[in-house]
Short mmCIF file of C-alpha atoms and ligand atoms in Angstrom, two decimals:
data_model
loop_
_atom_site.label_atom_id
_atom_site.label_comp_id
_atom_site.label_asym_id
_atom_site.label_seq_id
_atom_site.Cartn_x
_atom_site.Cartn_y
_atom_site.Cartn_z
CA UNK A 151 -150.13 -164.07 196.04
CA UNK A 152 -150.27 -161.79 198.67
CA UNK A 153 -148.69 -158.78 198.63
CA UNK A 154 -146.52 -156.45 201.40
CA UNK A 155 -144.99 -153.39 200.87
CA UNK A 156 -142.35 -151.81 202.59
CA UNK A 157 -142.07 -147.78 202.86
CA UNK A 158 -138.60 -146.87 203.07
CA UNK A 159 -135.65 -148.78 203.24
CA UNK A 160 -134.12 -147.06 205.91
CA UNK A 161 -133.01 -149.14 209.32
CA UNK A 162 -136.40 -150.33 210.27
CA UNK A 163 -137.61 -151.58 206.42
CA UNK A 164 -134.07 -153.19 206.01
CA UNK A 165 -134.51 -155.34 209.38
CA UNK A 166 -138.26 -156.40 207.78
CA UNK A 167 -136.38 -157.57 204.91
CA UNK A 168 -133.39 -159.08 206.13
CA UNK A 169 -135.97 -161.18 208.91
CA UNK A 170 -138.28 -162.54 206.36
CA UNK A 171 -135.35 -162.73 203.08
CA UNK A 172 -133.75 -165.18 201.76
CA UNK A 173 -135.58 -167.92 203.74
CA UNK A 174 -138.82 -167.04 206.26
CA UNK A 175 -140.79 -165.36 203.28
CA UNK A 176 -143.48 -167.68 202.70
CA UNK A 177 -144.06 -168.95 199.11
CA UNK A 178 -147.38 -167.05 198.94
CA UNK A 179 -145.89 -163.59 199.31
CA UNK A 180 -144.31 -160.74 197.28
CA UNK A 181 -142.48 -157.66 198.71
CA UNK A 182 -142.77 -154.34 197.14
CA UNK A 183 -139.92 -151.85 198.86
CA UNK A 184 -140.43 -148.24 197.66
CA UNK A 185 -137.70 -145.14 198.06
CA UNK A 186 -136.23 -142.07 196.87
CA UNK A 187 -132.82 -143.70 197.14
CA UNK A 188 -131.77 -146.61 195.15
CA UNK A 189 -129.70 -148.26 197.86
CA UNK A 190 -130.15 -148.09 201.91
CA UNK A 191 -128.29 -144.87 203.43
CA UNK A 192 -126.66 -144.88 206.73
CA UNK A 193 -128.49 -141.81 208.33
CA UNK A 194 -126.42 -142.19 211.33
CA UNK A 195 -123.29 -141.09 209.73
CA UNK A 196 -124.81 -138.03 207.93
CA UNK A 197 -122.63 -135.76 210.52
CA UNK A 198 -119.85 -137.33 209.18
CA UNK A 199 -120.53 -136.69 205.25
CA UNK A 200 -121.84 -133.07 205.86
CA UNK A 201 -118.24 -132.62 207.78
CA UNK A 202 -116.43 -133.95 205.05
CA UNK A 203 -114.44 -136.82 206.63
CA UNK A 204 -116.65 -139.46 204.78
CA UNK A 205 -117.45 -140.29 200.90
CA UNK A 206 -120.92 -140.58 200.14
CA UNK A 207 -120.24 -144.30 198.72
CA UNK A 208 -119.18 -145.29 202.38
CA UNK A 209 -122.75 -145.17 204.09
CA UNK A 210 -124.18 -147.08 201.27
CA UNK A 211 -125.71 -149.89 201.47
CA UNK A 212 -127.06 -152.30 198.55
CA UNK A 213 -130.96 -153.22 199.05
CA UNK A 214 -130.75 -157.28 199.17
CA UNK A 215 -132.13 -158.77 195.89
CA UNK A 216 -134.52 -161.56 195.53
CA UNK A 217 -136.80 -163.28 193.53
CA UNK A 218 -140.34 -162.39 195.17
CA UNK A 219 -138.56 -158.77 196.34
CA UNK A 220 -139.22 -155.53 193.92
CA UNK A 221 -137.60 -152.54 194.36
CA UNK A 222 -139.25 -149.66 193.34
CA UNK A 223 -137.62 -146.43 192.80
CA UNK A 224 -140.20 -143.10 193.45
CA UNK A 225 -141.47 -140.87 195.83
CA UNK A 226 -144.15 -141.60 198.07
CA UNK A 227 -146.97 -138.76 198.67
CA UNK A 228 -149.75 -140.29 200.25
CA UNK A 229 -151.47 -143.45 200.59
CA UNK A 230 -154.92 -144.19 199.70
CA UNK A 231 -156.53 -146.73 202.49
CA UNK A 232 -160.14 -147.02 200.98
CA UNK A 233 -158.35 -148.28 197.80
CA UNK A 234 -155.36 -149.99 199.57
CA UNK A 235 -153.19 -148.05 196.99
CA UNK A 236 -149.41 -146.26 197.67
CA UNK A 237 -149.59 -142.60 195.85
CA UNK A 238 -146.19 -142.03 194.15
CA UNK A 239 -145.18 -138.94 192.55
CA UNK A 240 -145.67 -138.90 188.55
CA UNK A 241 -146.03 -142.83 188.88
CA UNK A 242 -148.97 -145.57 188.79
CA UNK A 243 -150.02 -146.44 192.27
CA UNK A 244 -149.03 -149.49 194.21
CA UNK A 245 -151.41 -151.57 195.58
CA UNK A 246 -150.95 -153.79 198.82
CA UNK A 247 -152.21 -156.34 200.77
CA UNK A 248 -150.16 -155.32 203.68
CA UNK A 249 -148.65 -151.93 204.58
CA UNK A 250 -145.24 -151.04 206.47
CA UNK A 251 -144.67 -147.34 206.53
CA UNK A 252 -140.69 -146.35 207.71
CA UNK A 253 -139.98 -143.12 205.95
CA UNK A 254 -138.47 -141.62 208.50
CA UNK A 255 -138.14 -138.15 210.04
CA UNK A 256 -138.19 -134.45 209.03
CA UNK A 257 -136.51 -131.36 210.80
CA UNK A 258 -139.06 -129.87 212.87
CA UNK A 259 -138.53 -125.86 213.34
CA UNK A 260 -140.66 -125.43 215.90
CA UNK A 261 -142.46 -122.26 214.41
CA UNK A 262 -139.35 -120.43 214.24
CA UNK A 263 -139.70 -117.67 211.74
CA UNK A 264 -137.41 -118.40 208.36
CA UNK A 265 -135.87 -121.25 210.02
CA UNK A 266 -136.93 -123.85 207.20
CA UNK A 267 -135.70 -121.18 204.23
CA UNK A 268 -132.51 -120.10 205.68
CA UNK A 269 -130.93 -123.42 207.64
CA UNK A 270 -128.96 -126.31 206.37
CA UNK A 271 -130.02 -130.12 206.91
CA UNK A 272 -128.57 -133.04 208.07
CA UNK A 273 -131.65 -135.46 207.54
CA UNK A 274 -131.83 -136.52 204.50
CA UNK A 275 -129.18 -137.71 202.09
CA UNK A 276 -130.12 -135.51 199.76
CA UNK A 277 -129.93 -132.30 202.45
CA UNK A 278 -126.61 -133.95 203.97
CA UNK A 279 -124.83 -133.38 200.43
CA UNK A 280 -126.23 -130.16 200.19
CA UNK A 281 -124.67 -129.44 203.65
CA UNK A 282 -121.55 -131.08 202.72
CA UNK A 283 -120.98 -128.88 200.00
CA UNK A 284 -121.69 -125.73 201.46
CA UNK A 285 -119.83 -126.54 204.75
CA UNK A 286 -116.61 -127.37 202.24
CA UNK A 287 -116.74 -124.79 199.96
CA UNK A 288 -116.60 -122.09 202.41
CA UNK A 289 -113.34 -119.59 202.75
CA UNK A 290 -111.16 -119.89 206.23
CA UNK A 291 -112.58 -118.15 209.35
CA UNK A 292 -116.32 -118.29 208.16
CA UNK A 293 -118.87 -118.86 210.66
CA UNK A 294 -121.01 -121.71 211.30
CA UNK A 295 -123.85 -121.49 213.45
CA UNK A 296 -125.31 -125.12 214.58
CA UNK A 297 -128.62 -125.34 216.22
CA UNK A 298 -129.16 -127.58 218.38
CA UNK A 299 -126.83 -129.86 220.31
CA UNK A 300 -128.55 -133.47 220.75
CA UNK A 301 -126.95 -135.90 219.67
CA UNK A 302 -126.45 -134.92 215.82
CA UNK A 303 -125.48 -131.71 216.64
CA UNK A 304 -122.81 -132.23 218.43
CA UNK A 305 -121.25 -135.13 216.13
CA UNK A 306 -121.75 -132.56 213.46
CA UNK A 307 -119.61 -129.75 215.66
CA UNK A 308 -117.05 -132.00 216.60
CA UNK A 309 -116.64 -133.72 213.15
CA UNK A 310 -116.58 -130.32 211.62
CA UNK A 311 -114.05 -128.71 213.88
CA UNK A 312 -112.06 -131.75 213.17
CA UNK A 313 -112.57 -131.39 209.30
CA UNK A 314 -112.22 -127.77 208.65
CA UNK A 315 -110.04 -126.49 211.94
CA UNK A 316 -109.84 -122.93 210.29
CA UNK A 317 -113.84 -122.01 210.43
CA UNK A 318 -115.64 -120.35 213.73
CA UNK A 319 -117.99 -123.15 214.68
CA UNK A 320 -120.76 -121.84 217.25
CA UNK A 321 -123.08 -124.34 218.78
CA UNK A 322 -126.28 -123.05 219.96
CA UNK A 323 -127.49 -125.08 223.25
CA UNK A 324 -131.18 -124.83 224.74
CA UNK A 325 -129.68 -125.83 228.16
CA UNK A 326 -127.49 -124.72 230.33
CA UNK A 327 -125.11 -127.51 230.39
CA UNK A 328 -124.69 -129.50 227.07
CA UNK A 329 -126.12 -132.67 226.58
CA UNK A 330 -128.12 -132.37 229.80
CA UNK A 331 -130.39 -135.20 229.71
CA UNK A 332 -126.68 -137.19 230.19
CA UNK A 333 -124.89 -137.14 233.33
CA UNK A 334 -123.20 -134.75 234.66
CA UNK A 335 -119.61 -136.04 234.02
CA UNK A 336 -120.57 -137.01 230.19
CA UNK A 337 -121.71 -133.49 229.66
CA UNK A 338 -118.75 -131.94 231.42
CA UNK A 339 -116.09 -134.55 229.01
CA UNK A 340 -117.92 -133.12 226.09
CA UNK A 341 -117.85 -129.35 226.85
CA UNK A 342 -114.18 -129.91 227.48
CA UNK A 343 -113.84 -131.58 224.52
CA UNK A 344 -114.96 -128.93 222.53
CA UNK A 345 -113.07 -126.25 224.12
CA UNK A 346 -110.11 -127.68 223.34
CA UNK A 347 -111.25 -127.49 219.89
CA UNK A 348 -112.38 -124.12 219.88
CA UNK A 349 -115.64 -125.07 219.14
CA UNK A 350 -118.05 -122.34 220.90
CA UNK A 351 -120.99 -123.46 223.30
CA UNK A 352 -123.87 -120.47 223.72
CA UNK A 353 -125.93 -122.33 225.97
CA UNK A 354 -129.65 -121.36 227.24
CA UNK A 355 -129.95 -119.77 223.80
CA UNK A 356 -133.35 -119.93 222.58
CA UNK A 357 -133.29 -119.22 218.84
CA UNK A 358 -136.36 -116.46 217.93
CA UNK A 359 -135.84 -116.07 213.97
CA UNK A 360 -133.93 -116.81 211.20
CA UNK A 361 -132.70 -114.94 208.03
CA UNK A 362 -130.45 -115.08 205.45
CA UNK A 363 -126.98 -115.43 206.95
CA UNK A 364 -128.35 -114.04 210.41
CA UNK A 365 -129.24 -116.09 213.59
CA UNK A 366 -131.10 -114.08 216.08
CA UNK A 367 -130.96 -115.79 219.86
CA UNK A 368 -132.92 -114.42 221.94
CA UNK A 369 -133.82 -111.67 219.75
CA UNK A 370 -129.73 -110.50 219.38
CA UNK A 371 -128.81 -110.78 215.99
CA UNK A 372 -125.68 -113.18 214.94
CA UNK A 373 -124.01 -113.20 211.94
CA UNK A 374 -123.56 -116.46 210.59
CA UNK A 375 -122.12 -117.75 206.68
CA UNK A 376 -124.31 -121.29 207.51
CA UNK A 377 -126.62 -122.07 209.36
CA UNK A 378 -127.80 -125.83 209.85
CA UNK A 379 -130.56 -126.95 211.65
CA UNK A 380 -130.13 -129.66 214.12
CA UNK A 381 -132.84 -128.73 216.74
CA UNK A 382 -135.46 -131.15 216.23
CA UNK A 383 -136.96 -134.11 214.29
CA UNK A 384 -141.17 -135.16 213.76
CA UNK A 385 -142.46 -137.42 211.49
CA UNK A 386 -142.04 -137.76 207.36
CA UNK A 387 -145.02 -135.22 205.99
CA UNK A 388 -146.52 -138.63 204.83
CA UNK A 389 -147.57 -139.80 208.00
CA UNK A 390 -147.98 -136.66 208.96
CA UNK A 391 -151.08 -135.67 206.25
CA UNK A 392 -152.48 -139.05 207.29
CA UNK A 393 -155.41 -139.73 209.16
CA UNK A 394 -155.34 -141.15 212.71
CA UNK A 395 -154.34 -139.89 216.22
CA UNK A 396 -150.30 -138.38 216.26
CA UNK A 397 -147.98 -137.02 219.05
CA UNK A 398 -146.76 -134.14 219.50
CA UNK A 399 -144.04 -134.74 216.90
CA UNK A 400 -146.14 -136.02 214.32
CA UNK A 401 -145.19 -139.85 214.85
CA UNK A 402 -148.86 -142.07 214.69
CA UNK A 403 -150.01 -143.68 217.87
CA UNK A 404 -150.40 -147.41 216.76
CA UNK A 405 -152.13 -150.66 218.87
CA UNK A 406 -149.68 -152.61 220.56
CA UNK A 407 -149.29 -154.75 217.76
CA UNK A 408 -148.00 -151.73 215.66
CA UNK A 409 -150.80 -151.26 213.21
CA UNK A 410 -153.31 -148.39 212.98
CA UNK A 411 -155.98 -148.92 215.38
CA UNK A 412 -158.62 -148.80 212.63
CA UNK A 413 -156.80 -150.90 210.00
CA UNK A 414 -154.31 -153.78 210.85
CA UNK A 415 -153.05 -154.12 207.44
CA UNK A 416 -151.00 -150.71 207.80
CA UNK A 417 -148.34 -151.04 210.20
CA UNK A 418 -146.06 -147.66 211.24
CA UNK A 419 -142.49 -148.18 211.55
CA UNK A 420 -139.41 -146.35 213.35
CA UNK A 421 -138.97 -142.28 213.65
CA UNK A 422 -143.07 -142.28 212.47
CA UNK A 423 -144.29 -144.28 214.68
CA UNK A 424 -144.95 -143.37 218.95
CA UNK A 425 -143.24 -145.32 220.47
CA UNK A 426 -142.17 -144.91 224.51
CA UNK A 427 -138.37 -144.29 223.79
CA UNK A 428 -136.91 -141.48 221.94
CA UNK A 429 -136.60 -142.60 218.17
CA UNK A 430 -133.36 -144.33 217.21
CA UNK A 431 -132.24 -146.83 214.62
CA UNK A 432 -132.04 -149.40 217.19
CA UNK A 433 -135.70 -148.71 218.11
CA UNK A 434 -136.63 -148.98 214.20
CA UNK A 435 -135.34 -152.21 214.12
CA UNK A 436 -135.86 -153.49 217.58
CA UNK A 437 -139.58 -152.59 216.02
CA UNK A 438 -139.38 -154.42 212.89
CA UNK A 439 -138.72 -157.56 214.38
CA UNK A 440 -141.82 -157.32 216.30
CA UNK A 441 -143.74 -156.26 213.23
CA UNK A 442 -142.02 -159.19 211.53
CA UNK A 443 -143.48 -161.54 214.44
CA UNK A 444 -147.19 -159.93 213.80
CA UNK A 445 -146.87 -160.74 210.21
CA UNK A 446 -145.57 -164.48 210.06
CA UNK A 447 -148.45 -164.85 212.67
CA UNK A 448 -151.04 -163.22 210.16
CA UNK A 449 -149.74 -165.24 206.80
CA UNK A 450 -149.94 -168.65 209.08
CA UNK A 451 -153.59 -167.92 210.31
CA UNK A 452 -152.45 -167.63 213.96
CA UNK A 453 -153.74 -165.50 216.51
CA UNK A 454 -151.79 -162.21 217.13
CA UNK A 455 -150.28 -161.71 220.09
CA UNK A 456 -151.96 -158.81 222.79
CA UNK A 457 -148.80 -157.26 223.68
CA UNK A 458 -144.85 -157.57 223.33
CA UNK A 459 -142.14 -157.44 225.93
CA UNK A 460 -140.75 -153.75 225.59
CA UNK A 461 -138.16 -152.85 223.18
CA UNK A 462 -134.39 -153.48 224.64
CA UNK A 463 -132.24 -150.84 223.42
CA UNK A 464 -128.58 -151.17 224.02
CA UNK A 465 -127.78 -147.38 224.96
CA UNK A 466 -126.16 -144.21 223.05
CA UNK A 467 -123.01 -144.16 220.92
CA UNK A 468 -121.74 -140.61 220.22
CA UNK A 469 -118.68 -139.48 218.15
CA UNK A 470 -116.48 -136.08 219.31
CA UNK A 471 -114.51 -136.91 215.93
CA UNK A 472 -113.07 -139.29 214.85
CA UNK A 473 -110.51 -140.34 217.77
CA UNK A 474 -112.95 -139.60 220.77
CA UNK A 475 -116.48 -140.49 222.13
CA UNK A 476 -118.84 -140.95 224.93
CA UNK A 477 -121.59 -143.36 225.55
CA UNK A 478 -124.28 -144.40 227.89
CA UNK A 479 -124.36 -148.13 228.25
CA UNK A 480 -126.09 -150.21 230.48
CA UNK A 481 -126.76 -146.84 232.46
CA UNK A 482 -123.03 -146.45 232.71
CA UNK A 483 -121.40 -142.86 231.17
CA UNK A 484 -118.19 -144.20 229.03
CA UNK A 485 -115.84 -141.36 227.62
CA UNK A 486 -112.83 -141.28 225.52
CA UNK A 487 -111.03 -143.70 222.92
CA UNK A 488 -112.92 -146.63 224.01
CA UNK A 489 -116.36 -145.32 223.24
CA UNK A 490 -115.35 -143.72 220.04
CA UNK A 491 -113.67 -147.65 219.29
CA UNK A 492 -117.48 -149.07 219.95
CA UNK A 493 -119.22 -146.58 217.73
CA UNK A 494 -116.68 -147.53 215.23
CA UNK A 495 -117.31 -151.20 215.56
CA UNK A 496 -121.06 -151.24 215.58
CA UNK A 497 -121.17 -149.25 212.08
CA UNK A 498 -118.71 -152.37 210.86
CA UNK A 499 -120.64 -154.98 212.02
CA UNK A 500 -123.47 -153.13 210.33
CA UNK A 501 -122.05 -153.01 207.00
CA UNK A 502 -120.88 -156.55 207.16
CA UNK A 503 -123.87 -158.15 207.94
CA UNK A 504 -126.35 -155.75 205.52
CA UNK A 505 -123.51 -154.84 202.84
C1 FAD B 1442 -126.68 -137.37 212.45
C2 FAD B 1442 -127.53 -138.46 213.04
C3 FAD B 1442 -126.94 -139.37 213.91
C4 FAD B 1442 -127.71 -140.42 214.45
N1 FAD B 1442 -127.10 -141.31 215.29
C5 FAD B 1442 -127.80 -142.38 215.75
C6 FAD B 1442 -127.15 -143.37 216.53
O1 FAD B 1442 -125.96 -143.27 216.84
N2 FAD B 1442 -127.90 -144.44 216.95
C7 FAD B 1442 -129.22 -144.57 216.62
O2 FAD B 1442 -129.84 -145.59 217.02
N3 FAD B 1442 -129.87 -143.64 215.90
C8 FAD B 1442 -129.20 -142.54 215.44
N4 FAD B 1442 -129.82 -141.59 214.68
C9 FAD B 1442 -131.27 -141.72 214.43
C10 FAD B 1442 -131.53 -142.75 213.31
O3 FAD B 1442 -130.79 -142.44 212.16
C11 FAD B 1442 -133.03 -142.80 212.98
O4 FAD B 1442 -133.76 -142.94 214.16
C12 FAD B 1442 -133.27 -143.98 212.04
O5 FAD B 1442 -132.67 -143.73 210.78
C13 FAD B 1442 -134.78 -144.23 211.86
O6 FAD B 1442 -134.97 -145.34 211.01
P1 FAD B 1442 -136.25 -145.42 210.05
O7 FAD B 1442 -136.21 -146.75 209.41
O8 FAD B 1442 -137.45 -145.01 210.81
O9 FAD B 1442 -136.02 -144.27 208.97
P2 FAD B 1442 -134.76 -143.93 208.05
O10 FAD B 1442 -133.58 -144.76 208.38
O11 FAD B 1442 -134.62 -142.46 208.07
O12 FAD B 1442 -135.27 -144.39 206.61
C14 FAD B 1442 -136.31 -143.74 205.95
C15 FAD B 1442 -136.26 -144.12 204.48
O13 FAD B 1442 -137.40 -143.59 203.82
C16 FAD B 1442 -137.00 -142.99 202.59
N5 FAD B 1442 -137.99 -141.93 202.31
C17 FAD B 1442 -138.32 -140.88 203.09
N6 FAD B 1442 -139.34 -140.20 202.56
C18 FAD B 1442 -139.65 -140.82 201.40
C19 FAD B 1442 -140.64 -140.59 200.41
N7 FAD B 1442 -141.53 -139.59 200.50
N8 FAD B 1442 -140.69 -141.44 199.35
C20 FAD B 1442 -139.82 -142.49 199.23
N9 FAD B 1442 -138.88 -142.75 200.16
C21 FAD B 1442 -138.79 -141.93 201.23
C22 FAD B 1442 -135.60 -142.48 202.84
O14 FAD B 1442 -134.88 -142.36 201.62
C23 FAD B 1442 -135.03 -143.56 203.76
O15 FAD B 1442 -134.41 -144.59 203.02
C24 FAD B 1442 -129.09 -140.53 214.13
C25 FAD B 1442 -129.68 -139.59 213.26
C26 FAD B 1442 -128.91 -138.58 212.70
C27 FAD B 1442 -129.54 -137.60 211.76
#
């Protein structure tokens, strides 16, 4: 039998298993899966649980079961290549055959001085709870300071103002129009927005230090009750400690075919791998299918294909609560009801077809 295993069962390792399970997994070949989570989370709606306005149990997702698939619940901390071994924490290695490494992203801090100590998380599930109960447990008219307003950090504003519409919710923005990589008209619909809501914008803030309840931007100290961190993402500290050429963000720089270039039978998946577009769940998966392609290929004793066509990613879904949205489809800015309608319906069809 030969033998692939699958790090992380986040949206890339679920769209390896749900292309090769129940039917396209040859006869010959086991799956290990491996994570810290006994069921697949729904990172994309962490805003939403950190906010409050979701229950944990609604971004879960059951891992599919099957009678060559093994789930395996641990911690990964390295992997050993010479020995073709997965380290897990106080648990017997895993060998493999094949390698697919998707566990996802880290906050990055940028160097920022007490950043990682004294800020709140929205990356993990584990972090998001954490978040969600601090957030919720504080007293009316504390501050919140959110760093960072990319995507995630504005979901998590607007979800919180939403949530809690008695706390001071400041949202610290690097440029000097929110959401500036979006046009001009999106970015404008979503400042509004969150005027309305009292939400505040500080924009070319530049965030020197952090301490214990205190934000300092640009040096001027800001009293905040929590922080959370928002401002940046690079690859899980796994891929990270491993050999091999990275980005600037960690991610490992992979052949075309999305294996290391000095070993084929580890393959780099989603928010750790470099890819050319900014990393998304769409892009993990978009990914996986490829990978998917390389592997069938490998098991059959065909060639591998020199290149693929580039990823096709649909565009960006963003939530101002729960009523309104914007989006950038086809090229094409959408605001309002409509967009928020889409986001809705693409996490349903999600659930439906993994759940
Ligand atoms: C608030 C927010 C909103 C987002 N919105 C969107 C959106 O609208 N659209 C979009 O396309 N993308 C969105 N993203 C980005 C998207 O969630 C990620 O790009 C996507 O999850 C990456 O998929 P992945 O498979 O690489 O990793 P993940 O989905 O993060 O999965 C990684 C898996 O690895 C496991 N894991 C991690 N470390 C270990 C370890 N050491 N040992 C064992 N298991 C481990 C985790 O438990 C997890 O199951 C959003 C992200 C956030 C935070």
């Amino acid at each position: 039998m030969k033998k692939l295993v699958i790090l992380g069962g986040g949206y890339g390792g679920m769209k390896i298993l749900s292309e090769l399970l129940p039917n396209n997994l040859p006869e010959d070949v086991t799956i290990t899966l491996v994570d810290r989570v006994p069921y697949h989370c729904l990172k994309t709606e962490y805003y939403a649980l950190a906010a409050g306005t979701i229950s944990d149990k609604e971004i879960r997702v059951s891992f599919p079961e099957h009678a060559r698939l093994e789930v395996v619940f641990g911690e990964v901390i390295g992997i050993d290549r010479e020995e073709k071994n997965v380290l897990l924490k106080d648990a017997q290695p895993i060998s493999y055959d094949d390698l697919v490494i998707g566990l996802g992203c880290e906050d990055k801090y940028h160097g920022v001085p007490g950043a990682d100590q004294y800020t709140y998380s929205i990356q993990s599930i584990g972090k998001s709870r954490e978040t969600y109960s601090v957030l919720n447990n504080l007293p009316p008219g504390s501050v919140v300071g959110i760093v960072g307003a990319g995507l995630s950090g504005v979901e998590l504003a607007s979800e919180l103002s939403e949530s809690r519409d008695d706390l001071q919710i400041k949202l610290f923005d690097r440029g000097k129009h929110i959401l500036s990589a979006f046009p001009d008209r999106l970015s404008k619909y979503v400042e509004n927005w969150f005027v309305k809501h009292n939400v505040e914008i500080i924009n070319n803030s530049n965030i020197t230090k952090v301490e214990e309840n205190t934000l300092y931007n640009h040096d001027k100290s800001i009293t905040c009750d929590v922080i959370v961190w928002t401002a940046g993402i690079q690859a899980n500290k796994v891929i990270r400690e491993m050999e091999g050429e990275k980005d600037s963000s960690g991610r490992m720089v992979l052949t075309p075919q999305h294996f290391l270039p000095n070993d084929e039978h580890v393959f780099v998946l989603g928010d750790c791998a470099s890819l050319p577009h900014a990393p998304s769940a769409q892009l993990a998966e978009g990914q996986a299918e490829q990978i998917v392609e390389v592997l069938k290929k490998r098991w059959n004793g065909e060639e591998l294909p020199d290149s693929f066509p580039p990823i096709k990613l649909k565009g960006v879904l963003g939530s101002l609560g729960k009523k309104h949205g914007f989006a950038m489809l086809a090229d094409r800015p959408l605001t309002g009801r409509v967009a928020r309608l889409l986001k809705s319906g693409v996490l349903w069809m999600y659930k439906f077809h993994n759940g």
